[in-house]
CSV table of N, CA and C in Angstrom, one decimal:
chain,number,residue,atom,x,y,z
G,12,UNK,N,1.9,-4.0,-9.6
G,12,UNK,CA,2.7,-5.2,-10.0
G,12,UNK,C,4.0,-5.2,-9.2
G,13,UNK,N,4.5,-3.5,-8.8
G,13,UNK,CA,6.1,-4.1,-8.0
G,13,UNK,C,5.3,-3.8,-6.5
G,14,UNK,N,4.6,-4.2,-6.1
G,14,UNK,CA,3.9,-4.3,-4.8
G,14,UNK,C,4.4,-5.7,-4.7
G,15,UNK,N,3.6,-6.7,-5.2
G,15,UNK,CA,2.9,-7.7,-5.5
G,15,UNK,C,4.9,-8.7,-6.1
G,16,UNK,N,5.6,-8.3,-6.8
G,16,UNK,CA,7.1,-9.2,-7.1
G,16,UNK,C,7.6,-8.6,-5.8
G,17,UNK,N,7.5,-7.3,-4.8
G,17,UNK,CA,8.2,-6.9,-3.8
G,17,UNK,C,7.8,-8.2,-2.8
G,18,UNK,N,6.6,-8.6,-2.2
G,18,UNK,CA,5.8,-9.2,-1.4
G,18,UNK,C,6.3,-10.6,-1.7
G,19,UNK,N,6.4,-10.7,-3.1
G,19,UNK,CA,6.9,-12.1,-3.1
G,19,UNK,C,7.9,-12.7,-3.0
G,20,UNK,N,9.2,-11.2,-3.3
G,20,UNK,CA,10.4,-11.5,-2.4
G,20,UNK,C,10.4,-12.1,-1.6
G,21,UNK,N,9.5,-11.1,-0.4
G,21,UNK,CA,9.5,-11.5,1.4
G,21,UNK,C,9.1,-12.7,1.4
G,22,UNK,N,8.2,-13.3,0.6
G,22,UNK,CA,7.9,-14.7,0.9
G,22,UNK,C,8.4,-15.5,0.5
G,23,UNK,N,9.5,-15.3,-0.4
G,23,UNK,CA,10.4,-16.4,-0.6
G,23,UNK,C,11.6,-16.4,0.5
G,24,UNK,N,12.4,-15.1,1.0
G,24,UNK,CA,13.1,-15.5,2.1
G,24,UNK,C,12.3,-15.6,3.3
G,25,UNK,N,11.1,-15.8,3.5
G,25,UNK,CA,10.4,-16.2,4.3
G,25,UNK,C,10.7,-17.7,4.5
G,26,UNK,N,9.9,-18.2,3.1
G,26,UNK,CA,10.1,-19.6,2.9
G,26,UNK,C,11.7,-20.3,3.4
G,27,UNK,N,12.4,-19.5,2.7
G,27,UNK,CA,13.7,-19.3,2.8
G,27,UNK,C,14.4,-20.1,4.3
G,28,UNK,N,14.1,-18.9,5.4
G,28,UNK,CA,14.0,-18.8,6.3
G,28,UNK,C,13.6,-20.1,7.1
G,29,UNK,N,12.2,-20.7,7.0
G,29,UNK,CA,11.8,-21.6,8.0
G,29,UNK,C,12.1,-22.7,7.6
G,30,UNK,N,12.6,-23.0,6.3
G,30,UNK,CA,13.4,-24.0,5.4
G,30,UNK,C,14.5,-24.5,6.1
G,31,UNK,N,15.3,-23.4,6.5
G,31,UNK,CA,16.6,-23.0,6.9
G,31,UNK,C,16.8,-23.5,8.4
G,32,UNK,N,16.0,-23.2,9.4
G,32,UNK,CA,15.6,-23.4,10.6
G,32,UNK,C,14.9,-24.5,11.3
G,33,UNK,N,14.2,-25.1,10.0
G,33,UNK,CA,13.7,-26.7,10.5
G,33,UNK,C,14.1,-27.6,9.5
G,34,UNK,N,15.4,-27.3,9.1
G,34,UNK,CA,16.0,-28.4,8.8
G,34,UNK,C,16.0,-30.0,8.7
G,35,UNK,N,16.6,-29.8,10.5
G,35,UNK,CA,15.8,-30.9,11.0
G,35,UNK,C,14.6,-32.0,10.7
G,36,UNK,N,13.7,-30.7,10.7
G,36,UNK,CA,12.1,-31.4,11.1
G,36,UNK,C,11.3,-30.6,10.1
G,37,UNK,N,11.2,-31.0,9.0
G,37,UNK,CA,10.4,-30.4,8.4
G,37,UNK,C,8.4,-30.0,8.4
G,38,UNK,N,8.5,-28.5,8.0
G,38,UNK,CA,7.3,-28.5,8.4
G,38,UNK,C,6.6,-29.1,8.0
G,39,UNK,N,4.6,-28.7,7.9
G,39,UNK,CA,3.9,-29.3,6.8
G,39,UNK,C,3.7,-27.8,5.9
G,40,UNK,N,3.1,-27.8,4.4
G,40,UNK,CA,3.0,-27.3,3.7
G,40,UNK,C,1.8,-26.2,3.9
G,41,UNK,N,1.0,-27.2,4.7
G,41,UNK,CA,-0.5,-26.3,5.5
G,41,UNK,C,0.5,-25.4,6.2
G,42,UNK,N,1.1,-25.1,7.1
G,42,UNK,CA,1.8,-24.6,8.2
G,42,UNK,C,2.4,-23.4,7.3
G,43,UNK,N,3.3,-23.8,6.6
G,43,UNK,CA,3.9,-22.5,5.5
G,43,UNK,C,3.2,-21.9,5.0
G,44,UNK,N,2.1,-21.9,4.3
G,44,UNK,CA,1.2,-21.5,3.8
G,44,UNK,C,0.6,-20.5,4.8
G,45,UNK,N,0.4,-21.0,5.6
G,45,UNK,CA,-0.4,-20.2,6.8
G,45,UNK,C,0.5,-19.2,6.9
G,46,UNK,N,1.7,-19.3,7.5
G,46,UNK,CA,2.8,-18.2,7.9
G,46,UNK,C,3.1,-17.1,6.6
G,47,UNK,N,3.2,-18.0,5.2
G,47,UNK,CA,3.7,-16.8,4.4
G,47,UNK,C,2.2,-15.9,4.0
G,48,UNK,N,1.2,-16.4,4.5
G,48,UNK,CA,0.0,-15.5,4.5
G,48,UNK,C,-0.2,-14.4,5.6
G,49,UNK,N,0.2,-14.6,6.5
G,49,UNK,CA,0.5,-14.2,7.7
G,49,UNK,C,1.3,-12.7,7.7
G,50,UNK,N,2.2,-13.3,7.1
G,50,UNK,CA,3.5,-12.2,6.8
G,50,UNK,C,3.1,-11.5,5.4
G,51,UNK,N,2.2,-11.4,4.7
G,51,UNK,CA,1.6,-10.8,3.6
G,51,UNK,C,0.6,-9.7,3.4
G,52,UNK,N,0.5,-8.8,2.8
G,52,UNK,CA,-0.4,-8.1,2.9
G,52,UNK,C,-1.4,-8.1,1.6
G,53,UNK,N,-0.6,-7.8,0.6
G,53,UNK,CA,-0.7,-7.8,-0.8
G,53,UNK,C,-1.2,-9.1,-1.3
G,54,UNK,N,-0.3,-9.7,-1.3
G,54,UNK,CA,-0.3,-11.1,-1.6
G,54,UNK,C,-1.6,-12.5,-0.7
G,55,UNK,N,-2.1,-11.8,0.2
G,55,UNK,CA,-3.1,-12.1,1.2
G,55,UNK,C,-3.9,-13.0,0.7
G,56,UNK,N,-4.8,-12.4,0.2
G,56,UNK,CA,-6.1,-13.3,-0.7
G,56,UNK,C,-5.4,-14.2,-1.8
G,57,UNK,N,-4.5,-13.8,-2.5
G,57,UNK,CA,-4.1,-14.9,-3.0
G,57,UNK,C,-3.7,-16.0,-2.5
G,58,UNK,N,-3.0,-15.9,-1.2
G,58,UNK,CA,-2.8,-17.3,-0.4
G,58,UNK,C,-3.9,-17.8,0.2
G,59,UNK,N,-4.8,-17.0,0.7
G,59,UNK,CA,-6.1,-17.6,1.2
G,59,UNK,C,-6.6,-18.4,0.2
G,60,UNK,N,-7.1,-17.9,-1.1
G,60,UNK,CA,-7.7,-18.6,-2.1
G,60,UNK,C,-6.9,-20.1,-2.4
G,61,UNK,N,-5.6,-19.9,-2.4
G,61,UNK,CA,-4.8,-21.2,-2.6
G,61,UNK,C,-5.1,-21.9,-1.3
G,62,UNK,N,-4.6,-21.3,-0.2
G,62,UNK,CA,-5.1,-22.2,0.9
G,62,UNK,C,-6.3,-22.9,1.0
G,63,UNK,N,-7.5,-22.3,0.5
G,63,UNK,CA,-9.2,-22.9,0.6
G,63,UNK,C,-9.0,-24.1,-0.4
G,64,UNK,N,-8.4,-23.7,-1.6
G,64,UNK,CA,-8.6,-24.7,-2.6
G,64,UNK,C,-7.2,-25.9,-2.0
G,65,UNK,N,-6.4,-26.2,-1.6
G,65,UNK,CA,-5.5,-26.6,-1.1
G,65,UNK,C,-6.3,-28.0,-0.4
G,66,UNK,N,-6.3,-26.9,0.8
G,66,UNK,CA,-7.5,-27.7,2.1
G,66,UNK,C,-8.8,-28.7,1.7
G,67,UNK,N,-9.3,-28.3,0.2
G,67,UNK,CA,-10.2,-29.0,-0.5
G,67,UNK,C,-10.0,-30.2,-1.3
G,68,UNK,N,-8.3,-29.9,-1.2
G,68,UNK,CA,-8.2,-31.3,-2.4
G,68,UNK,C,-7.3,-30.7,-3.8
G,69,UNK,N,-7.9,-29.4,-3.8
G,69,UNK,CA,-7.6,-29.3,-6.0
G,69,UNK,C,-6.0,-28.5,-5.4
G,70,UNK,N,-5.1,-29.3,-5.6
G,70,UNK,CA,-3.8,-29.1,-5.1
G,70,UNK,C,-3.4,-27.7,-6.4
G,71,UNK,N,-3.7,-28.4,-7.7
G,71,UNK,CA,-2.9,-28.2,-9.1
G,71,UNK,C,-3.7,-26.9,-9.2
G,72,UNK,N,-5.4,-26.6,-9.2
G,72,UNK,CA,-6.1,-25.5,-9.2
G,72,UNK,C,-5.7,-24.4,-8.5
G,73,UNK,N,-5.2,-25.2,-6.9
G,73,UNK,CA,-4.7,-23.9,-6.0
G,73,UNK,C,-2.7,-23.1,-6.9
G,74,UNK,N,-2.4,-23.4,-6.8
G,74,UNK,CA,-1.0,-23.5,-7.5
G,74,UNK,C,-1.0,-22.8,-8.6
G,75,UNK,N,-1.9,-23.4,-9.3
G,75,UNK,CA,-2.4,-22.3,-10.8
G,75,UNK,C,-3.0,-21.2,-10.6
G,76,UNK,N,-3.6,-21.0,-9.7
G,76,UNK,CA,-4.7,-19.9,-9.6
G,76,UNK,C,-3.7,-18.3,-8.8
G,77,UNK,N,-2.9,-19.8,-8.0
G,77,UNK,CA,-1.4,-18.3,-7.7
G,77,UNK,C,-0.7,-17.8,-8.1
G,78,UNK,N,-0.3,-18.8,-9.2
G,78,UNK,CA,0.5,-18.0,-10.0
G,78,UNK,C,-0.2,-17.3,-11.2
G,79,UNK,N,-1.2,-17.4,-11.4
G,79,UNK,CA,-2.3,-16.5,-11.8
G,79,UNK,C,-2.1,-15.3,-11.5
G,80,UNK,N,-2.0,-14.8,-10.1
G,80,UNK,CA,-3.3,-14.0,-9.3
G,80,UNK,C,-1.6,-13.3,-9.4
G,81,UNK,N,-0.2,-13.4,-9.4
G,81,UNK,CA,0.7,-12.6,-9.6
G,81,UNK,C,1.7,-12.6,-10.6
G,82,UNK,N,1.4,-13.2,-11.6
G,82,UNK,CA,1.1,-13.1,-13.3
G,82,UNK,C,2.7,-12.7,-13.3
G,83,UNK,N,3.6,-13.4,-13.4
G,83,UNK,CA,4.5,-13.6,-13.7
G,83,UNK,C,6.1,-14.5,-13.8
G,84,UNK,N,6.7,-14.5,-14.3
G,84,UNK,CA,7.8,-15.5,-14.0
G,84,UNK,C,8.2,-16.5,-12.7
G,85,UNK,N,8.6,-14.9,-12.1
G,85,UNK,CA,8.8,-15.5,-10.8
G,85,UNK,C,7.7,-16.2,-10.1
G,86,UNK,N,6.7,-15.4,-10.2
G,86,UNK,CA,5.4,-16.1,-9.5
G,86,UNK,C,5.2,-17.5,-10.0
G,87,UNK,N,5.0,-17.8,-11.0
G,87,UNK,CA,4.9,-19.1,-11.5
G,87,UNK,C,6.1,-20.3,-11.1
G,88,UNK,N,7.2,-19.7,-11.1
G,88,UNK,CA,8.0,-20.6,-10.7
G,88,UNK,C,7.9,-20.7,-9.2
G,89,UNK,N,7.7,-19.7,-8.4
G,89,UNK,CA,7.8,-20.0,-6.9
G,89,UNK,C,6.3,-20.5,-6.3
G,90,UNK,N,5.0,-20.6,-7.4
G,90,UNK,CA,4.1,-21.6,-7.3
G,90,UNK,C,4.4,-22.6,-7.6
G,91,UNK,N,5.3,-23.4,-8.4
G,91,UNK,CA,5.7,-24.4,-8.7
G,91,UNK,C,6.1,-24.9,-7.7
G,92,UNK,N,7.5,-24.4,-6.8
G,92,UNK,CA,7.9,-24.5,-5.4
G,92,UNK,C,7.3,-24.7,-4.6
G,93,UNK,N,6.3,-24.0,-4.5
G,93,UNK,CA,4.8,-24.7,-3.2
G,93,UNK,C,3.8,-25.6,-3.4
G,94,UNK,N,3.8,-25.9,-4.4
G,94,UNK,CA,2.8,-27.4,-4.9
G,94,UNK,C,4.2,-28.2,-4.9
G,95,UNK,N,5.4,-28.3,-4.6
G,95,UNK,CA,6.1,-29.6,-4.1
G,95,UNK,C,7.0,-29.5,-2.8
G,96,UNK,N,6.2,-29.0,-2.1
G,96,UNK,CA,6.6,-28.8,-0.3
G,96,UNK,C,6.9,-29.7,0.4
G,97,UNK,N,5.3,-30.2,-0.2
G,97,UNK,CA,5.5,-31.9,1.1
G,97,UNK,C,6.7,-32.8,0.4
G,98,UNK,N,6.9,-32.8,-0.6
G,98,UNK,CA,7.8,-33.3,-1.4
G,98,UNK,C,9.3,-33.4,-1.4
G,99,UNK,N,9.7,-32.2,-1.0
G,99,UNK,CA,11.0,-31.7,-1.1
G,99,UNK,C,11.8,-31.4,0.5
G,100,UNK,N,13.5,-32.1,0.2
G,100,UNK,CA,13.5,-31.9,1.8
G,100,UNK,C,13.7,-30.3,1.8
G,101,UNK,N,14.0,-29.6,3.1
G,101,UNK,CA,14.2,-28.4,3.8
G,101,UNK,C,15.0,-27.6,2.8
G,102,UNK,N,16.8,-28.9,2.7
G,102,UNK,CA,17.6,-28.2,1.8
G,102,UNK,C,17.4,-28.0,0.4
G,103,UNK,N,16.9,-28.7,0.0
G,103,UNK,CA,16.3,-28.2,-1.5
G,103,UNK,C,15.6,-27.3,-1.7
G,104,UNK,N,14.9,-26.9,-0.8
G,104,UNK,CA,14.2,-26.0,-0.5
G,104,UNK,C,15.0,-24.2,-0.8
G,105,UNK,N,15.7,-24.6,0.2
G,105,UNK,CA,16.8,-23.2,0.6
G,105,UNK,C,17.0,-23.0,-0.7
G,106,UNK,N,17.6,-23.7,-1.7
G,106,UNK,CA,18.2,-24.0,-3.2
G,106,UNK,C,17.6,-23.0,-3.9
G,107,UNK,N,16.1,-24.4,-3.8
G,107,UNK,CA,15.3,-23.3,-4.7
G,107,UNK,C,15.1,-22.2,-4.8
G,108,UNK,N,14.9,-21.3,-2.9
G,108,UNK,CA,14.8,-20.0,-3.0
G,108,UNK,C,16.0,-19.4,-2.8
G,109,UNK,N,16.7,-19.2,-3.0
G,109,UNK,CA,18.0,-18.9,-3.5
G,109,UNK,C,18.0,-18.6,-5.3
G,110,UNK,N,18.0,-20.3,-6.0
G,110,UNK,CA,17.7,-19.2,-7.3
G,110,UNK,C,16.5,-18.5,-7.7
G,111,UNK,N,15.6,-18.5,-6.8
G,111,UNK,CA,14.4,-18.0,-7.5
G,111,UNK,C,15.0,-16.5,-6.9
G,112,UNK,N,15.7,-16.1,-5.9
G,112,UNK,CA,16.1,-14.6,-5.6
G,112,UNK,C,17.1,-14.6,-6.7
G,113,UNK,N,17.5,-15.4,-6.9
G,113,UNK,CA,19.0,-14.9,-7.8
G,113,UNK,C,17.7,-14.6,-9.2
G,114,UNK,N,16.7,-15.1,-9.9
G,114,UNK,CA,15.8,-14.9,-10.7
G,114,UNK,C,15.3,-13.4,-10.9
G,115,UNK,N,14.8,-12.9,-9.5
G,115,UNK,CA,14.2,-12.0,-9.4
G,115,UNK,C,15.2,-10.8,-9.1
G,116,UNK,N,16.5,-10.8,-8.8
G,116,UNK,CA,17.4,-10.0,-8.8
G,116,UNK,C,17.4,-9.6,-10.1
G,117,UNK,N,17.9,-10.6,-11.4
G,117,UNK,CA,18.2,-10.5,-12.4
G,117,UNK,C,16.8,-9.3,-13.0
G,118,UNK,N,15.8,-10.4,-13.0
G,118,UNK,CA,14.8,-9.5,-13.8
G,118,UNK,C,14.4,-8.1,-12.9
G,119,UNK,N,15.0,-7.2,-12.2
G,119,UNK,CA,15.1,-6.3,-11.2
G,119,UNK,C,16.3,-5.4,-12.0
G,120,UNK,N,17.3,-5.9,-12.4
G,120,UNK,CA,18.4,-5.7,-12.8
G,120,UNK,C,18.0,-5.3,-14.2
G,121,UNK,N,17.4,-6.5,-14.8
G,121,UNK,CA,17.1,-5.6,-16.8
G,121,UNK,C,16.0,-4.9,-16.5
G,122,UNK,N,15.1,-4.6,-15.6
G,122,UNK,CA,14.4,-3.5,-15.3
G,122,UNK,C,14.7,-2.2,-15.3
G,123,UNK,N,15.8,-2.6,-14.3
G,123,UNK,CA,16.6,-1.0,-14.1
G,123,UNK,C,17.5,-1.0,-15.3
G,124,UNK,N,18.1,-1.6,-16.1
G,124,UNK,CA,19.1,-1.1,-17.3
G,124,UNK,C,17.9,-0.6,-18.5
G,125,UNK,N,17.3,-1.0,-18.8
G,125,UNK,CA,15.9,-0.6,-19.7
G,125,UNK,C,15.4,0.4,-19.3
G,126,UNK,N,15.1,1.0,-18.5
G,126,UNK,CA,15.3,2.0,-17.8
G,126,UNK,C,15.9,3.0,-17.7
G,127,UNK,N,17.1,3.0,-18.0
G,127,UNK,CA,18.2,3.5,-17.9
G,127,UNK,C,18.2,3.6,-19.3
G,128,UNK,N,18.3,2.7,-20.4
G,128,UNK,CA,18.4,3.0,-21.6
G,128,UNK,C,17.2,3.8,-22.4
G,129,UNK,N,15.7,3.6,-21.6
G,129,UNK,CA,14.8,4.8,-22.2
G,129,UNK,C,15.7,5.8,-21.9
G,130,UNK,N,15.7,6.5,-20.8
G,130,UNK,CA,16.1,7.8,-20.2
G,130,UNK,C,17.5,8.2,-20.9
G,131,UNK,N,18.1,7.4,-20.8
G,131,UNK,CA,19.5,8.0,-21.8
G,131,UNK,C,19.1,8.2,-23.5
G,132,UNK,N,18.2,7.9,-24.0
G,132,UNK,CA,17.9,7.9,-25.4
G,132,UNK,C,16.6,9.4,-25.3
G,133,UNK,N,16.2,9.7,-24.2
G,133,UNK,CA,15.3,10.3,-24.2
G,133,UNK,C,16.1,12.0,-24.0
G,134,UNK,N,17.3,11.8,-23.3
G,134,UNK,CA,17.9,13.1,-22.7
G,134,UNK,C,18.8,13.3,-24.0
G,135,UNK,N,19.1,12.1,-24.9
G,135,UNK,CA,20.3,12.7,-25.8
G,135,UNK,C,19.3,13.0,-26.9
G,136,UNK,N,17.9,12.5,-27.2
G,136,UNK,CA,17.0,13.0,-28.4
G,136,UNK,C,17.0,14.9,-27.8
G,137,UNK,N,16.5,14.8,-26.5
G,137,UNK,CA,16.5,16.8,-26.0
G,137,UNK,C,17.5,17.5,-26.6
G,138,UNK,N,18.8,16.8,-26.0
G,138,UNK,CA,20.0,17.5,-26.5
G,138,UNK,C,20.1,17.4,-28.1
G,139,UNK,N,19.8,16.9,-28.7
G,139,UNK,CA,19.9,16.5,-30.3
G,139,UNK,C,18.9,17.6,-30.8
G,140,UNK,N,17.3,18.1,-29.8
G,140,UNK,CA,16.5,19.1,-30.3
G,140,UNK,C,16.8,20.1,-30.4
G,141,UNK,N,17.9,20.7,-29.6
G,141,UNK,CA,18.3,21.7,-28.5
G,141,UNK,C,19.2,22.2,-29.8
G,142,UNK,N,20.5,21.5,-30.1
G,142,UNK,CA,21.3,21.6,-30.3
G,142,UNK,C,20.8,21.9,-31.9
G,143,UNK,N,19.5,21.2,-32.6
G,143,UNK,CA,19.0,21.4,-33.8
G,143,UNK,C,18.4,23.0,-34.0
G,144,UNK,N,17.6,23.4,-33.0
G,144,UNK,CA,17.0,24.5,-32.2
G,144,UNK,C,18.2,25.7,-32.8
G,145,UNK,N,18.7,25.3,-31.9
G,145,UNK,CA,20.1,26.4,-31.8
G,145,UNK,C,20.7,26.6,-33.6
G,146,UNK,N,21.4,25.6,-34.1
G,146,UNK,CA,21.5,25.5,-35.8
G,146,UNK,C,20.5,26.2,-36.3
G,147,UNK,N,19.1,26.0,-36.1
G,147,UNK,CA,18.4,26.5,-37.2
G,147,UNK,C,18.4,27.9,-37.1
G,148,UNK,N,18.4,28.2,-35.7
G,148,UNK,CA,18.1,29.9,-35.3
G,148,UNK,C,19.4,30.8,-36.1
G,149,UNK,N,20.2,30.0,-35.8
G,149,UNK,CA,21.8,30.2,-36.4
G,149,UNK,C,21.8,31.1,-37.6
G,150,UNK,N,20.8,29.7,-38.4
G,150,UNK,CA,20.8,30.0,-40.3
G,150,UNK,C,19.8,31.2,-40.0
G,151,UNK,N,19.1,31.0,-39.5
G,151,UNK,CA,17.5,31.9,-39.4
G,151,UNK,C,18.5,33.2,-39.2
G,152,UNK,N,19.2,33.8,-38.4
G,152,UNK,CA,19.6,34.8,-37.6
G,152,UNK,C,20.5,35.8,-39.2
G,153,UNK,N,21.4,34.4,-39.7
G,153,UNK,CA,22.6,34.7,-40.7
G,153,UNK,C,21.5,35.2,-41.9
G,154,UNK,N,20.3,34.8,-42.5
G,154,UNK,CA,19.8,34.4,-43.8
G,154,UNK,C,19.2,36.2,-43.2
G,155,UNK,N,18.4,36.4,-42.2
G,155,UNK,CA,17.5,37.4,-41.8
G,155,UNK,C,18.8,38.7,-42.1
G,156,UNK,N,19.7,38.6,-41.5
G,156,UNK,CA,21.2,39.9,-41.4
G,156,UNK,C,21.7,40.0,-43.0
G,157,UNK,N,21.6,38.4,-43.8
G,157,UNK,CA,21.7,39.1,-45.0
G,157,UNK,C,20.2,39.9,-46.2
G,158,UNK,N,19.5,39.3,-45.4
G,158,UNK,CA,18.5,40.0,-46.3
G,158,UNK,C,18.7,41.5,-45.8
G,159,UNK,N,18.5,41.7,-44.4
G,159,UNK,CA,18.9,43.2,-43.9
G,159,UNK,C,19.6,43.8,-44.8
G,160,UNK,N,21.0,43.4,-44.8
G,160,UNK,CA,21.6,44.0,-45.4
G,160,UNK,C,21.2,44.4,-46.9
G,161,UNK,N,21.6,42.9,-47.4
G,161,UNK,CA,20.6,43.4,-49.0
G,161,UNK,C,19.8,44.4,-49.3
G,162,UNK,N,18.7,44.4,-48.3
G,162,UNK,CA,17.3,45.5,-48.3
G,162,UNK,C,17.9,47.1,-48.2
G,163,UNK,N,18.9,47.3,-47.5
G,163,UNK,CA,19.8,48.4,-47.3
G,163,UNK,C,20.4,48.5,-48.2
G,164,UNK,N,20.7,48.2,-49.4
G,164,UNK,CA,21.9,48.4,-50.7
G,164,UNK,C,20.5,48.8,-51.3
G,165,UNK,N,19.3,48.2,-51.4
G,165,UNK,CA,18.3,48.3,-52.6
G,165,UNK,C,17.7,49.9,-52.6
G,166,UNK,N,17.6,50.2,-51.1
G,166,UNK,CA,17.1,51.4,-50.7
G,166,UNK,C,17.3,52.3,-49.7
């Protein structure tokens, strides 16, 4: 899965990118498609499959089936972004991939704090065993010295 949201970074500042640069003149949607496949490894067959179904007609099938095939937030929203290519100028474009990074930063970001908050809950439960460990041996050590002794008064 962080293959697959990594790859889709690249192909959002990809998108990003030729957005940016053909300003001007915008491309066609076939064309992008081609390129962010191009530039993909992971993500490969999923653009092929969109591409076939694309080139066929079933616009809404291809679109769905991508953001399928990388089953998540981001992904669904930056299929949303490529079923309206032909549609949208360059600079909207840039926009959108801009917040869709600013999207994927975030969910990157409560990844790593969640993360961070297993691991901190996990190292102060050790320390809480550790520290329980140590107490019990304490009593164990104190209760054993007085029986000792005790046993030595009786005999």
């Amino acid at each position: 899965m962080r293959r697959l949201e990594g790859e889709l970074y690249g192909s959002i500042i990809t998108l990003k990118n030729l957005a940016l640069v053909q300003k001007e003149k915008p491309l066609s949607a076939d064309y992008i498609f081609e390129t962010l496949m191009n530039n993909s490894m992971a993500l490969r067959p999923a653009y092929e499959e969109m591409i076939t179904r694309y080139r066929n007609g079933r616009d809404e099938e291809a679109f769905r089936i991508f953001a399928d095939r990388i089953g998540s937030r981001a992904g669904r929203s930056f299929a949303s972004i490529l079923s309206k290519l032909d549609r949208i100028n360059p600079s909207e474009t840039v926009k959108q991939m801009e917040v869709l990074q600013n999207l994927l930063a975030e969910e990157r970001m409560t990844a790593a704090i969640r993360t961070a908050q297993r691991n901190s809950v996990l190292v102060t439960a050790w320390a809480s065993a550790s520290v329980f460990a140590l107490l019990i041996n304490f009593a164990v050590v104190v209760v054993f010295m007085d029986t000792l002794g005790m046993l030595e008064h009786l005999f």
